[in-house]
mmCIF file of C-alpha atoms in Angstrom:
data_model
loop_
_atom_site.group_PDB
_atom_site.id
_atom_site.type_symbol
_atom_site.label_atom_id
_atom_site.label_comp_id
_atom_site.label_asym_id
_atom_site.label_seq_id
_atom_site.Cartn_x
_atom_site.Cartn_y
_atom_site.Cartn_z
ATOM 1 C CA UNK A 8 69.838 125.937 120.385
ATOM 2 C CA UNK A 9 70.114 123.781 117.525
ATOM 3 C CA UNK A 10 73.222 121.977 119.238
ATOM 4 C CA UNK A 11 70.052 120.255 121.198
ATOM 5 C CA UNK A 12 68.518 118.685 118.162
ATOM 6 C CA UNK A 13 68.642 115.189 117.608
ATOM 7 C CA UNK A 14 69.901 113.933 114.209
ATOM 8 C CA UNK A 15 67.481 110.868 113.271
ATOM 9 C CA UNK A 16 69.504 107.674 112.342
ATOM 10 C CA UNK A 17 68.583 107.609 109.003
ATOM 11 C CA UNK A 18 69.618 111.019 108.427
ATOM 12 C CA UNK A 19 73.152 110.396 109.776
ATOM 13 C CA UNK A 20 73.673 107.520 107.251
ATOM 14 C CA UNK A 21 72.594 110.033 104.489
ATOM 15 C CA UNK A 22 74.785 112.976 105.450
ATOM 16 C CA UNK A 23 77.666 110.801 106.038
ATOM 17 C CA UNK A 24 77.553 109.237 102.761
ATOM 18 C CA UNK A 25 76.873 112.907 100.867
ATOM 19 C CA UNK A 26 79.987 114.290 102.656
ATOM 20 C CA UNK A 27 82.001 111.396 101.627
ATOM 21 C CA UNK A 28 81.060 111.838 98.040
ATOM 22 C CA UNK A 29 81.715 115.319 97.676
ATOM 23 C CA UNK A 30 85.238 114.742 99.092
ATOM 24 C CA UNK A 31 85.899 111.571 96.912
ATOM 25 C CA UNK A 32 84.901 113.737 93.688
ATOM 26 C CA UNK A 33 87.771 116.428 94.832
ATOM 27 C CA UNK A 34 90.311 114.010 95.603
ATOM 28 C CA UNK A 35 89.788 111.278 93.108
ATOM 29 C CA UNK A 36 92.809 111.925 91.032
ATOM 30 C CA UNK A 37 95.355 111.490 94.058
ATOM 31 C CA UNK A 38 93.515 107.894 94.414
ATOM 32 C CA UNK A 39 94.289 107.016 90.844
ATOM 33 C CA UNK A 40 97.565 107.810 91.439
ATOM 34 C CA UNK A 41 98.229 106.029 94.667
ATOM 35 C CA UNK A 42 97.067 102.924 93.133
ATOM 36 C CA UNK A 43 99.246 103.339 90.189
ATOM 37 C CA UNK A 44 102.121 103.707 92.301
ATOM 38 C CA UNK A 45 100.909 100.814 94.409
ATOM 39 C CA UNK A 46 100.865 98.462 91.354
ATOM 40 C CA UNK A 47 104.063 99.717 89.916
ATOM 41 C CA UNK A 48 106.057 98.397 92.688
ATOM 42 C CA UNK A 49 105.437 94.915 91.815
ATOM 43 C CA UNK A 50 106.866 95.509 88.187
ATOM 44 C CA UNK A 51 110.359 93.785 88.698
ATOM 45 C CA UNK A 52 111.355 95.223 85.032
ATOM 46 C CA UNK A 53 110.719 98.734 86.178
ATOM 47 C CA UNK A 54 113.442 100.815 87.468
ATOM 48 C CA UNK A 55 113.292 102.658 90.990
ATOM 49 C CA UNK A 56 112.858 106.087 88.537
ATOM 50 C CA UNK A 57 109.876 104.539 86.316
ATOM 51 C CA UNK A 58 108.371 103.619 89.915
ATOM 52 C CA UNK A 59 108.338 107.191 91.307
ATOM 53 C CA UNK A 60 105.089 109.689 91.670
ATOM 54 C CA UNK A 61 106.864 111.979 89.281
ATOM 55 C CA UNK A 62 107.506 109.565 86.614
ATOM 56 C CA UNK A 63 103.964 107.828 86.755
ATOM 57 C CA UNK A 64 102.370 111.244 86.835
ATOM 58 C CA UNK A 65 104.175 112.601 83.612
ATOM 59 C CA UNK A 66 103.378 108.976 82.026
ATOM 60 C CA UNK A 67 99.401 109.354 83.009
ATOM 61 C CA UNK A 68 99.675 113.059 81.316
ATOM 62 C CA UNK A 69 101.220 111.960 78.285
ATOM 63 C CA UNK A 70 99.357 108.634 77.752
ATOM 64 C CA UNK A 71 95.408 110.497 78.043
ATOM 65 C CA UNK A 72 96.087 114.139 79.572
ATOM 66 C CA UNK A 73 94.142 115.360 82.385
ATOM 67 C CA UNK A 74 91.249 112.696 81.954
ATOM 68 C CA UNK A 75 94.006 109.942 82.803
ATOM 69 C CA UNK A 76 93.601 110.856 86.740
ATOM 70 C CA UNK A 77 89.699 110.213 86.417
ATOM 71 C CA UNK A 78 88.897 106.817 85.498
ATOM 72 C CA UNK A 79 86.644 104.654 87.758
ATOM 73 C CA UNK A 80 84.942 108.140 89.193
ATOM 74 C CA UNK A 81 81.612 106.299 88.989
ATOM 75 C CA UNK A 82 83.130 103.576 90.861
ATOM 76 C CA UNK A 83 84.592 105.805 93.625
ATOM 77 C CA UNK A 84 81.007 107.634 93.969
ATOM 78 C CA UNK A 85 79.262 104.191 94.232
ATOM 79 C CA UNK A 86 81.921 102.999 96.753
ATOM 80 C CA UNK A 87 81.179 105.986 99.134
ATOM 81 C CA UNK A 88 77.508 105.513 98.323
ATOM 82 C CA UNK A 89 77.890 102.126 99.790
ATOM 83 C CA UNK A 90 80.792 102.023 102.222
ATOM 84 C CA UNK A 91 81.146 105.669 103.852
ATOM 85 C CA UNK A 92 77.287 105.959 104.100
ATOM 86 C CA UNK A 93 77.355 102.741 106.027
ATOM 87 C CA UNK A 94 80.674 103.428 107.980
ATOM 88 C CA UNK A 95 79.849 107.011 108.928
ATOM 89 C CA UNK A 96 76.277 106.623 109.733
ATOM 90 C CA UNK A 97 76.455 103.351 111.888
ATOM 91 C CA UNK A 98 79.803 105.123 113.695
ATOM 92 C CA UNK A 99 77.644 108.448 114.599
ATOM 93 C CA UNK A 100 74.506 106.323 115.715
ATOM 94 C CA UNK A 101 76.900 104.243 117.901
ATOM 95 C CA UNK A 102 78.678 106.889 118.948
ATOM 96 C CA UNK A 103 75.220 108.722 120.213
ATOM 97 C CA UNK A 104 73.934 105.423 121.629
ATOM 98 C CA UNK A 105 77.138 105.059 123.405
ATOM 99 C CA UNK A 106 77.099 108.580 125.132
ATOM 100 C CA UNK A 107 74.061 107.911 127.349
ATOM 101 C CA UNK A 108 71.500 110.098 128.409
ATOM 102 C CA UNK A 109 74.299 112.823 129.412
ATOM 103 C CA UNK A 110 75.523 113.228 126.268
ATOM 104 C CA UNK A 111 79.107 112.367 127.774
ATOM 105 C CA UNK A 112 81.648 110.999 124.738
ATOM 106 C CA UNK A 113 82.411 107.523 125.354
ATOM 107 C CA UNK A 114 85.937 106.384 126.349
ATOM 108 C CA UNK A 115 88.722 105.660 123.752
ATOM 109 C CA UNK A 116 88.061 101.843 123.613
ATOM 110 C CA UNK A 117 84.755 102.341 123.065
ATOM 111 C CA UNK A 118 85.408 104.755 120.410
ATOM 112 C CA UNK A 119 87.714 102.351 119.029
ATOM 113 C CA UNK A 120 85.225 99.375 119.122
ATOM 114 C CA UNK A 121 82.495 101.230 117.603
ATOM 115 C CA UNK A 122 84.763 102.533 114.666
ATOM 116 C CA UNK A 123 86.000 99.101 114.270
ATOM 117 C CA UNK A 124 82.499 97.660 114.263
ATOM 118 C CA UNK A 125 81.414 100.652 111.714
ATOM 119 C CA UNK A 126 84.107 100.087 109.280
ATOM 120 C CA UNK A 127 84.051 96.232 109.043
ATOM 121 C CA UNK A 128 80.354 96.687 108.132
ATOM 122 C CA UNK A 129 80.689 99.418 105.540
ATOM 123 C CA UNK A 130 83.767 97.294 104.052
ATOM 124 C CA UNK A 131 81.124 94.093 103.548
ATOM 125 C CA UNK A 132 78.773 96.408 102.077
ATOM 126 C CA UNK A 133 81.277 98.378 99.943
ATOM 127 C CA UNK A 134 83.723 95.866 98.454
ATOM 128 C CA UNK A 135 82.060 95.149 95.022
ATOM 129 C CA UNK A 136 82.390 98.799 93.914
ATOM 130 C CA UNK A 137 85.865 98.940 95.608
ATOM 131 C CA UNK A 138 86.879 95.959 93.306
ATOM 132 C CA UNK A 139 85.526 97.909 90.513
ATOM 133 C CA UNK A 140 87.227 100.895 91.530
ATOM 134 C CA UNK A 141 90.780 99.416 91.823
ATOM 135 C CA UNK A 142 90.429 97.640 88.367
ATOM 136 C CA UNK A 143 88.993 100.646 86.569
ATOM 137 C CA UNK A 144 91.754 102.918 88.234
ATOM 138 C CA UNK A 145 94.547 100.565 87.297
ATOM 139 C CA UNK A 146 93.497 99.304 83.708
ATOM 140 C CA UNK A 147 95.540 102.012 81.635
ATOM 141 C CA UNK A 148 98.616 100.454 83.398
ATOM 142 C CA UNK A 149 98.127 96.894 82.399
ATOM 143 C CA UNK A 150 99.514 95.752 78.862
ATOM 144 C CA UNK A 151 97.017 96.450 76.203
ATOM 145 C CA UNK A 152 95.818 92.738 75.386
ATOM 146 C CA UNK A 153 95.238 92.284 79.595
ATOM 147 C CA UNK A 154 92.925 95.551 79.811
ATOM 148 C CA UNK A 155 89.704 95.167 80.780
ATOM 149 C CA UNK A 156 88.186 98.209 79.078
ATOM 150 C CA UNK A 157 85.354 99.000 81.788
ATOM 151 C CA UNK A 158 83.020 101.658 80.615
ATOM 152 C CA UNK A 159 81.098 102.206 83.990
ATOM 153 C CA UNK A 160 80.961 101.036 87.339
ATOM 154 C CA UNK A 161 77.917 99.163 86.398
ATOM 155 C CA UNK A 162 79.379 97.822 83.344
ATOM 156 C CA UNK A 163 82.421 96.650 85.273
ATOM 157 C CA UNK A 164 80.145 94.898 88.056
ATOM 158 C CA UNK A 165 78.174 93.292 85.320
ATOM 159 C CA UNK A 166 80.972 91.820 83.472
ATOM 160 C CA UNK A 167 82.823 90.552 86.433
ATOM 161 C CA UNK A 168 79.517 88.642 87.446
ATOM 162 C CA UNK A 169 79.352 87.037 84.074
ATOM 163 C CA UNK A 170 82.684 86.317 82.937
ATOM 164 C CA UNK A 171 84.128 85.260 86.767
ATOM 165 C CA UNK A 172 81.315 84.749 88.817
ATOM 166 C CA UNK A 173 79.508 87.042 91.265
ATOM 167 C CA UNK A 174 81.568 85.805 94.099
ATOM 168 C CA UNK A 175 84.322 87.737 92.603
ATOM 169 C CA UNK A 176 82.557 91.301 93.694
ATOM 170 C CA UNK A 177 83.804 90.344 97.226
ATOM 171 C CA UNK A 178 87.492 89.181 96.276
ATOM 172 C CA UNK A 179 89.923 90.713 98.879
ATOM 173 C CA UNK A 180 86.914 91.299 100.980
ATOM 174 C CA UNK A 181 88.552 89.956 104.069
ATOM 175 C CA UNK A 182 91.533 92.094 103.076
ATOM 176 C CA UNK A 183 89.317 95.255 102.807
ATOM 177 C CA UNK A 184 87.280 94.066 105.984
ATOM 178 C CA UNK A 185 90.969 94.339 107.678
ATOM 179 C CA UNK A 186 92.040 97.421 106.169
ATOM 180 C CA UNK A 187 88.567 99.109 107.007
ATOM 181 C CA UNK A 188 89.066 97.837 110.670
ATOM 182 C CA UNK A 189 92.450 99.757 110.858
ATOM 183 C CA UNK A 190 91.460 103.048 108.894
ATOM 184 C CA UNK A 191 88.398 103.351 110.993
ATOM 185 C CA UNK A 192 89.833 102.845 114.363
ATOM 186 C CA UNK A 193 92.779 105.348 113.205
ATOM 187 C CA UNK A 194 90.226 107.719 111.372
ATOM 188 C CA UNK A 195 86.941 107.877 113.259
ATOM 189 C CA UNK A 196 88.222 107.339 116.879
ATOM 190 C CA UNK A 197 91.283 109.747 116.529
ATOM 191 C CA UNK A 198 88.727 112.423 114.743
ATOM 192 C CA UNK A 199 86.514 111.989 117.895
ATOM 193 C CA UNK A 200 89.268 111.898 120.504
ATOM 194 C CA UNK A 201 91.553 114.916 118.908
ATOM 195 C CA UNK A 202 88.199 117.054 118.920
ATOM 196 C CA UNK A 203 87.459 115.982 122.411
ATOM 197 C CA UNK A 204 91.019 116.985 123.477
ATOM 198 C CA UNK A 205 91.242 120.007 121.748
ATOM 199 C CA UNK A 206 87.822 121.397 123.131
ATOM 200 C CA UNK A 207 88.864 120.356 126.536
ATOM 201 C CA UNK A 208 92.512 122.166 125.976
ATOM 202 C CA UNK A 209 90.360 125.698 125.983
ATOM 203 C CA UNK A 210 92.264 126.899 122.819
ATOM 204 C CA UNK A 211 89.243 125.556 120.610
ATOM 205 C CA UNK A 212 85.727 126.539 120.267
ATOM 206 C CA UNK A 213 83.340 124.105 118.254
ATOM 207 C CA UNK A 214 83.794 125.519 114.690
ATOM 208 C CA UNK A 215 85.688 124.733 111.662
ATOM 209 C CA UNK A 216 88.668 125.616 112.892
ATOM 210 C CA UNK A 217 88.523 122.563 115.398
ATOM 211 C CA UNK A 218 87.116 120.385 112.809
ATOM 212 C CA UNK A 219 90.129 121.249 110.389
ATOM 213 C CA UNK A 220 92.546 120.332 113.223
ATOM 214 C CA UNK A 221 91.000 117.568 114.374
ATOM 215 C CA UNK A 222 90.725 115.953 110.728
ATOM 216 C CA UNK A 223 94.287 116.620 110.071
ATOM 217 C CA UNK A 224 95.350 114.614 113.071
ATOM 218 C CA UNK A 225 92.978 112.015 112.336
ATOM 219 C CA UNK A 226 94.295 112.071 108.596
ATOM 220 C CA UNK A 227 97.979 111.733 109.604
ATOM 221 C CA UNK A 228 97.630 108.936 112.106
ATOM 222 C CA UNK A 229 95.200 106.895 109.647
ATOM 223 C CA UNK A 230 98.010 107.194 107.002
ATOM 224 C CA UNK A 231 100.698 105.600 108.828
ATOM 225 C CA UNK A 232 98.384 103.058 110.532
ATOM 226 C CA UNK A 233 96.556 101.714 107.356
ATOM 227 C CA UNK A 234 98.816 102.079 104.278
ATOM 228 C CA UNK A 235 100.308 98.598 104.459
ATOM 229 C CA UNK A 236 97.073 97.040 104.642
ATOM 230 C CA UNK A 237 95.759 99.155 101.700
ATOM 231 C CA UNK A 238 98.504 98.181 99.603
ATOM 232 C CA UNK A 239 97.944 94.210 100.467
ATOM 233 C CA UNK A 240 94.276 95.041 99.494
ATOM 234 C CA UNK A 241 94.980 96.645 96.291
ATOM 235 C CA UNK A 242 97.507 93.937 95.237
ATOM 236 C CA UNK A 243 94.919 91.281 95.825
ATOM 237 C CA UNK A 244 92.063 93.041 94.226
ATOM 238 C CA UNK A 245 93.796 93.642 91.103
ATOM 239 C CA UNK A 246 95.903 89.901 91.053
ATOM 240 C CA UNK A 247 95.221 87.556 88.229
ATOM 241 C CA UNK A 248 94.563 84.097 88.758
ATOM 242 C CA UNK A 249 97.270 82.047 87.040
ATOM 243 C CA UNK A 250 96.472 78.513 86.229
ATOM 244 C CA UNK A 251 93.809 78.506 88.773
ATOM 245 C CA UNK A 252 96.458 79.880 91.442
ATOM 246 C CA UNK A 253 95.897 83.345 92.741
ATOM 247 C CA UNK A 254 99.049 85.416 93.294
ATOM 248 C CA UNK A 255 98.425 86.109 96.854
ATOM 249 C CA UNK A 256 96.379 83.651 99.354
ATOM 250 C CA UNK A 257 95.479 86.519 101.613
ATOM 251 C CA UNK A 258 96.385 89.753 103.345
ATOM 252 C CA UNK A 259 99.268 88.551 105.361
ATOM 253 C CA UNK A 260 100.715 86.700 102.357
ATOM 254 C CA UNK A 261 100.615 89.824 100.337
ATOM 255 C CA UNK A 262 102.466 92.094 102.835
ATOM 256 C CA UNK A 263 105.169 89.290 103.311
ATOM 257 C CA UNK A 264 105.559 89.279 99.408
ATOM 258 C CA UNK A 265 105.870 92.783 99.284
ATOM 259 C CA UNK A 266 108.714 92.756 102.247
ATOM 260 C CA UNK A 267 110.336 89.783 100.383
ATOM 261 C CA UNK A 268 110.572 90.865 96.893
ATOM 262 C CA UNK A 269 110.617 94.916 97.166
ATOM 263 C CA UNK A 270 111.673 95.534 100.850
ATOM 264 C CA UNK A 271 110.099 96.183 104.181
ATOM 265 C CA UNK A 272 109.730 100.366 103.686
ATOM 266 C CA UNK A 273 107.689 99.440 100.235
ATOM 267 C CA UNK A 274 104.792 98.579 102.892
ATOM 268 C CA UNK A 275 104.642 102.619 102.789
ATOM 269 C CA UNK A 276 105.084 102.769 98.989
ATOM 270 C CA UNK A 277 103.205 105.715 97.673
ATOM 271 C CA UNK A 278 102.603 107.459 101.578
ATOM 272 C CA UNK A 279 102.951 111.040 99.819
ATOM 273 C CA UNK A 280 100.024 110.631 97.329
ATOM 274 C CA UNK A 281 98.227 108.229 100.123
ATOM 275 C CA UNK A 282 98.496 111.206 102.583
ATOM 276 C CA UNK A 283 97.887 113.835 99.861
ATOM 277 C CA UNK A 284 94.723 111.503 99.075
ATOM 278 C CA UNK A 285 93.413 110.570 102.564
ATOM 279 C CA UNK A 286 94.376 113.870 104.153
ATOM 280 C CA UNK A 287 92.278 116.091 102.047
ATOM 281 C CA UNK A 288 89.611 113.347 102.057
ATOM 282 C CA UNK A 289 89.343 113.038 105.721
ATOM 283 C CA UNK A 290 89.615 116.887 106.273
ATOM 284 C CA UNK A 291 86.815 117.354 103.804
ATOM 285 C CA UNK A 292 84.899 114.762 104.731
ATOM 286 C CA UNK A 293 84.722 115.731 108.473
ATOM 287 C CA UNK A 294 84.112 119.573 107.687
ATOM 288 C CA UNK A 295 81.449 118.817 105.317
ATOM 289 C CA UNK A 296 80.080 116.316 107.468
ATOM 290 C CA UNK A 297 79.925 118.719 110.663
ATOM 291 C CA UNK A 298 78.547 121.447 108.348
ATOM 292 C CA UNK A 299 75.790 119.371 106.875
ATOM 293 C CA UNK A 300 74.730 118.087 110.430
ATOM 294 C CA UNK A 301 74.945 121.595 111.759
ATOM 295 C CA UNK A 302 72.564 122.895 108.650
ATOM 296 C CA UNK A 303 70.289 120.006 109.406
ATOM 297 C CA UNK A 304 70.074 121.035 113.207
ATOM 298 C CA UNK A 305 69.557 124.549 112.199
ATOM 299 C CA UNK A 306 66.993 123.993 109.758
ATOM 300 C CA UNK A 307 65.112 121.769 112.545
ATOM 301 C CA UNK A 308 65.527 124.216 115.182
ATOM 302 C CA UNK A 309 64.059 127.161 113.082
ATOM 303 C CA UNK A 310 60.912 125.027 111.811
ATOM 304 C CA UNK A 311 60.357 124.423 115.782
ATOM 305 C CA UNK A 312 59.995 127.969 116.025
ATOM 306 C CA UNK A 313 57.938 128.650 113.366
#
């Protein structure tokens, strides 16, 4: 059977990246909206109504129409090509390694550990694209005089290196790695655990229904667990340096400032578009990944029979 076909580690990395890129192209508008809502929260002059999802959505459409939801798409694709290729490929490789010769899935603690390692590694690789993505998706929200006007992710990276120094590519890297540790422990480990539990329940077979149920569970858990650190990461990566002093000194400081200036529950500001983005992205990524992996196994199995 094709299920017995082992996928090489290199192919796992490629399959993970392809699945994440396809999912990102579909949900990119929700990512843009989520970033705009998170940044609107720090505008003390704006009313609560002006910070709402409905108001921001209408403003974006009024500004540029549908195209307002697609700035930074090239950065989003590059981010997945670096970050998700690394994290998904590494997680699946480590998952297979820790399963042993009998292919028994590792325990929950091991899943959490390899998910954290995979996420942190992927974040370190993908931070430059992440910085470009945050800036490009939030540029239209800045005053005209402060807009950077990047034309593509490569233009953004080149200008950042030239104007601010190449080290700026990794601005907020620690915050990004912290978020990635939380996201991947919640997302990857919960997906594997949910899939295992649902299969063992006897109500599911290993098919697209199982993949959908497991990824929806993973998406909900990931949303609640990761949004506060995602907000901190977004604020840090989009902050300005005023008289040589950064707005935030780190993740904890950024979260503390949000609580102090905007209220505790603003740590979950934009949870609806965040879940609307991370839920479908999680579902699509895992469904595409499972289908790509199965297609690879089938192709290899059938080739061996010839």
